[in-house]
Coordinates of N, CA and C in Angstrom, one line a residue:
M1 N 96.6 66.9 92.2 CA 96.1 67.3 91.0 C 97.2 68.5 90.9
S2 N 97.5 69.2 90.0 CA 97.6 70.6 90.5 C 97.2 71.5 90.0
Q3 N 97.6 72.9 90.5 CA 96.2 73.8 90.1 C 97.2 74.5 89.4
F4 N 98.2 74.2 88.4 CA 98.6 74.6 87.6 C 98.4 74.0 85.7
D5 N 97.9 75.5 85.6 CA 97.6 74.4 83.5 C 99.1 73.6 83.0
D6 N 99.8 73.1 82.2 CA 100.0 73.2 81.4 C 102.0 73.9 80.9
R7 N 100.9 75.4 81.3 CA 102.3 76.7 80.7 C 102.4 77.6 82.1
G8 N 101.7 76.9 83.7 CA 102.5 77.3 85.0 C 101.4 78.0 85.2
H9 N 100.1 78.7 85.1 CA 99.3 79.9 85.3 C 98.0 78.9 85.8
R10 N 97.9 79.6 86.8 CA 96.7 79.5 87.2 C 95.4 79.1 86.2
P11 N 94.1 78.4 86.3 CA 93.1 78.6 85.9 C 92.2 79.1 85.9
K12 N 91.5 80.2 84.4 CA 90.6 81.0 84.5 C 89.6 81.6 85.9
N13 N 89.3 82.4 86.6 CA 88.2 82.2 87.3 C 88.9 81.6 88.6
D14 N 90.3 81.8 88.4 CA 90.7 80.9 90.0 C 90.1 81.9 91.3
P15 N 89.9 81.7 92.3 CA 89.6 83.0 93.6 C 90.8 83.2 94.1
L16 N 92.2 83.0 94.3 CA 93.0 83.2 94.1 C 93.3 84.6 93.4
Q17 N 93.5 83.7 92.1 CA 94.1 84.5 91.2 C 93.0 85.7 91.0
E18 N 92.4 85.8 91.4 CA 90.7 87.1 91.5 C 91.7 87.8 92.2
A19 N 91.5 87.3 93.3 CA 91.8 88.9 94.5 C 93.3 88.8 93.9
F20 N 94.3 88.4 93.9 CA 95.5 89.5 93.4 C 95.4 90.2 92.4
K21 N 94.6 89.7 91.3 CA 93.7 90.7 90.4 C 93.0 92.3 90.8
A22 N 91.6 92.1 91.9 CA 91.4 93.2 92.8 C 92.6 94.0 93.8
I23 N 93.6 92.9 93.9 CA 94.8 94.0 95.4 C 95.6 94.9 94.5
F24 N 95.9 94.2 93.0 CA 96.9 94.9 92.3 C 96.1 96.0 91.7
K25 N 95.2 95.7 91.4 CA 94.3 96.8 90.7 C 93.9 98.2 91.3
H26 N 94.2 97.3 92.3 CA 93.9 99.0 93.8 C 94.6 100.0 94.0
A27 N 95.7 98.7 93.9 CA 97.6 99.5 94.2 C 97.6 100.1 93.2
K28 N 97.4 100.1 92.1 CA 97.6 100.6 90.6 C 96.8 101.9 90.6
H29 N 95.8 102.2 91.3 CA 94.7 103.4 91.4 C 94.4 104.1 92.8
P30 N 95.0 104.2 93.5 CA 94.8 104.7 94.7 C 93.6 105.8 95.1
E31 N 93.7 106.5 94.5 CA 92.6 107.6 93.7 C 91.0 107.1 94.0
R32 N 91.8 105.4 93.6 CA 90.1 105.2 94.3 C 89.3 105.1 95.4
W33 N 90.1 105.0 96.8 CA 90.0 104.8 98.0 C 90.6 105.2 98.8
E34 N 90.4 106.8 98.2 CA 91.7 108.2 99.2 C 90.6 109.2 98.9
T35 N 90.4 110.1 100.0 CA 89.7 111.5 99.9 C 90.6 112.2 98.4
E36 N 90.0 113.4 98.0 CA 90.9 114.4 97.8 C 91.9 115.3 98.7
Q37 N 91.0 115.7 100.3 CA 91.9 116.0 101.3 C 93.2 114.5 101.1
D38 N 93.1 113.3 101.0 CA 94.2 113.1 101.5 C 95.0 112.8 100.6
S39 N 94.6 113.2 99.1 CA 95.8 113.3 98.3 C 96.6 114.8 98.3
R40 N 95.7 115.6 99.2 CA 96.4 117.2 99.2 C 97.9 117.2 100.1
L41 N 97.3 115.6 100.6 CA 98.0 116.5 102.3 C 99.6 115.1 101.7
F42 N 99.5 113.9 101.3 CA 100.3 113.4 100.7 C 101.4 114.3 99.6
I43 N 100.6 115.0 98.8 CA 101.6 115.6 98.1 C 102.0 116.9 98.6
R44 N 101.5 117.2 99.8 CA 102.3 118.5 100.2 C 103.7 117.6 100.9
D45 N 103.5 116.4 101.7 CA 104.4 115.7 102.6 C 105.5 115.3 101.3
R46 N 105.3 114.6 99.9 CA 106.7 114.4 99.3 C 106.9 115.3 98.7
M47 N 105.8 116.4 98.3 CA 107.0 118.1 97.8 C 107.9 118.8 99.1
R48 N 107.6 119.0 100.1 CA 108.6 119.1 101.5 C 109.6 118.4 101.4
E49 N 109.6 116.8 101.9 CA 110.8 115.8 101.8 C 111.3 116.1 100.6
A50 N 110.8 116.6 99.3 CA 111.6 116.3 98.0 C 112.8 117.4 97.9
M51 N 111.9 119.1 98.6 CA 113.0 120.4 99.0 C 113.6 120.7 99.7
E52 N 113.0 119.6 100.6 CA 114.5 119.5 102.3 C 115.2 118.3 101.6
K53 N 115.1 117.4 100.9 CA 116.8 117.0 100.4 C 117.1 117.6 99.4
Q54 N 116.4 118.5 98.5 CA 117.2 120.0 97.9 C 118.0 121.4 98.1
S55 N 117.3 121.0 99.1 CA 117.2 122.2 99.8 C 117.2 123.3 99.3
L56 N 115.4 123.2 99.1 CA 115.2 124.5 97.5 C 114.0 125.4 98.6
S57 N 114.1 126.4 99.0 CA 112.8 127.3 99.2 C 111.7 127.0 98.2
P58 N 110.3 127.3 98.4 CA 109.0 127.7 97.7 C 109.7 128.5 96.6
D59 N 110.5 129.9 97.1 CA 110.7 130.5 96.7 C 111.9 129.9 94.8
D60 N 112.8 129.1 95.7 CA 113.6 128.3 94.6 C 112.6 127.4 93.7
L61 N 111.3 126.6 94.5 CA 111.0 126.5 93.0 C 110.4 126.9 92.3
A62 N 109.4 128.1 93.1 CA 108.7 129.2 92.0 C 109.4 129.4 90.8
Q63 N 110.9 129.6 91.0 CA 111.6 130.2 90.2 C 112.1 128.7 89.1
K64 N 112.2 127.3 89.5 CA 112.5 126.4 88.6 C 111.7 125.9 88.1
T65 N 110.5 126.2 88.1 CA 109.2 125.7 87.4 C 108.7 127.1 86.6
R66 N 108.3 128.0 87.2 CA 108.0 128.7 86.3 C 106.1 128.7 86.8
L67 N 106.2 127.8 88.1 CA 104.5 128.4 88.7 C 104.6 130.2 89.4
P68 N 103.3 130.5 89.7 CA 103.3 131.4 91.0 C 103.7 130.8 91.7
L69 N 104.3 131.5 92.8 CA 104.7 131.4 94.3 C 103.5 131.3 94.8
D70 N 102.3 131.8 94.5 CA 100.7 131.6 95.5 C 100.2 129.7 94.8
T71 N 100.8 128.9 93.7 CA 100.4 127.6 93.0 C 101.2 126.8 94.5
I72 N 102.6 127.5 94.4 CA 103.2 126.3 95.0 C 103.2 126.4 96.5
N73 N 102.8 127.3 97.6 CA 102.4 127.3 98.3 C 101.0 126.8 98.7
A74 N 100.0 126.7 97.6 CA 98.9 126.3 98.0 C 99.2 124.7 98.3
F75 N 100.2 124.4 96.9 CA 100.7 122.4 97.8 C 101.2 122.4 98.6
L76 N 101.9 123.0 99.1 CA 102.4 122.8 100.3 C 101.8 123.1 101.8
D77 N 100.8 123.8 101.2 CA 99.8 124.2 102.5 C 98.5 122.6 102.5
G78 N 98.8 122.7 101.1 CA 97.7 121.1 101.4 C 96.3 121.5 101.2
K79 N 96.0 123.3 100.4 CA 94.8 123.3 99.8 C 94.7 123.9 98.3
S80 N 96.0 123.0 97.4 CA 95.8 123.0 96.4 C 94.6 122.4 94.9
D81 N 94.6 123.4 94.0 CA 93.6 122.4 93.4 C 93.9 121.4 92.6
L82 N 93.5 120.5 92.9 CA 94.2 119.0 92.1 C 93.3 118.5 90.5
S83 N 92.4 119.9 90.0 CA 91.6 119.7 88.9 C 92.0 119.7 87.9
D84 N 93.4 120.8 87.7 CA 94.6 120.7 87.1 C 95.6 120.2 87.1
S85 N 95.8 119.4 86.2 CA 97.0 118.0 86.5 C 98.7 118.9 86.2
E86 N 98.3 119.7 85.1 CA 99.6 119.9 84.6 C 101.0 120.9 85.9
P87 N 100.1 122.0 87.0 CA 101.1 122.5 88.2 C 101.5 121.2 88.5
I88 N 101.0 119.9 89.0 CA 101.7 118.5 89.6 C 102.4 118.2 88.9
T89 N 102.8 118.0 87.0 CA 103.7 117.3 86.4 C 104.6 117.7 86.3
T90 N 104.5 119.4 86.3 CA 105.8 120.3 86.3 C 106.5 120.5 88.0
I91 N 105.7 120.3 89.3 CA 106.6 120.3 90.3 C 106.7 118.6 90.4
E92 N 106.0 117.6 89.9 CA 107.2 116.4 89.6 C 108.4 116.8 89.0
R93 N 108.6 117.0 87.7 CA 109.5 117.4 86.8 C 110.8 118.3 87.6
A94 N 110.4 119.0 88.2 CA 111.1 119.7 89.4 C 112.1 119.1 90.3
L95 N 110.9 118.6 91.3 CA 111.8 117.5 92.0 C 112.5 116.0 91.8
K96 N 111.5 116.0 91.0 CA 112.7 114.4 90.3 C 111.6 113.1 90.7
V97 N 110.3 113.3 91.6 CA 109.4 112.6 92.6 C 108.2 112.9 92.3
N98 N 107.9 111.6 92.2 CA 106.0 111.5 92.0 C 105.5 111.9 93.4
L99 N 103.7 113.0 93.1 CA 102.8 112.8 93.7 C 101.8 112.8 92.8
S100 N 101.9 112.1 92.0 CA 100.0 111.6 91.7 C 99.6 110.3 91.8
G101 N 100.8 110.0 93.1 CA 100.6 108.0 92.8 C 101.5 107.6 94.1
W102 N 101.1 106.7 94.6 CA 101.9 106.5 95.9 C 103.0 105.6 95.8

């Protein structure tokens, strides 16, 4: 007997299907299983990596994003305020890298 229905899908409430749903649900929302400090460190590392590839200094990035240098340095030091997503989005656009997810 096949585990699949006539459309090639697993039947509803199949334990394997439920397990996959749970895995993908958490993979799309890593903020549910990481700490705020982990997020800061992730952003710091991704920013540094992207800035090195593009040969940008913190001053260059501040000019490119029109954000205060203190804000850029806070992100690079892993001490940024994550409650405001606007600076993160601005930096993501400038560096062309995703900082808000894995």
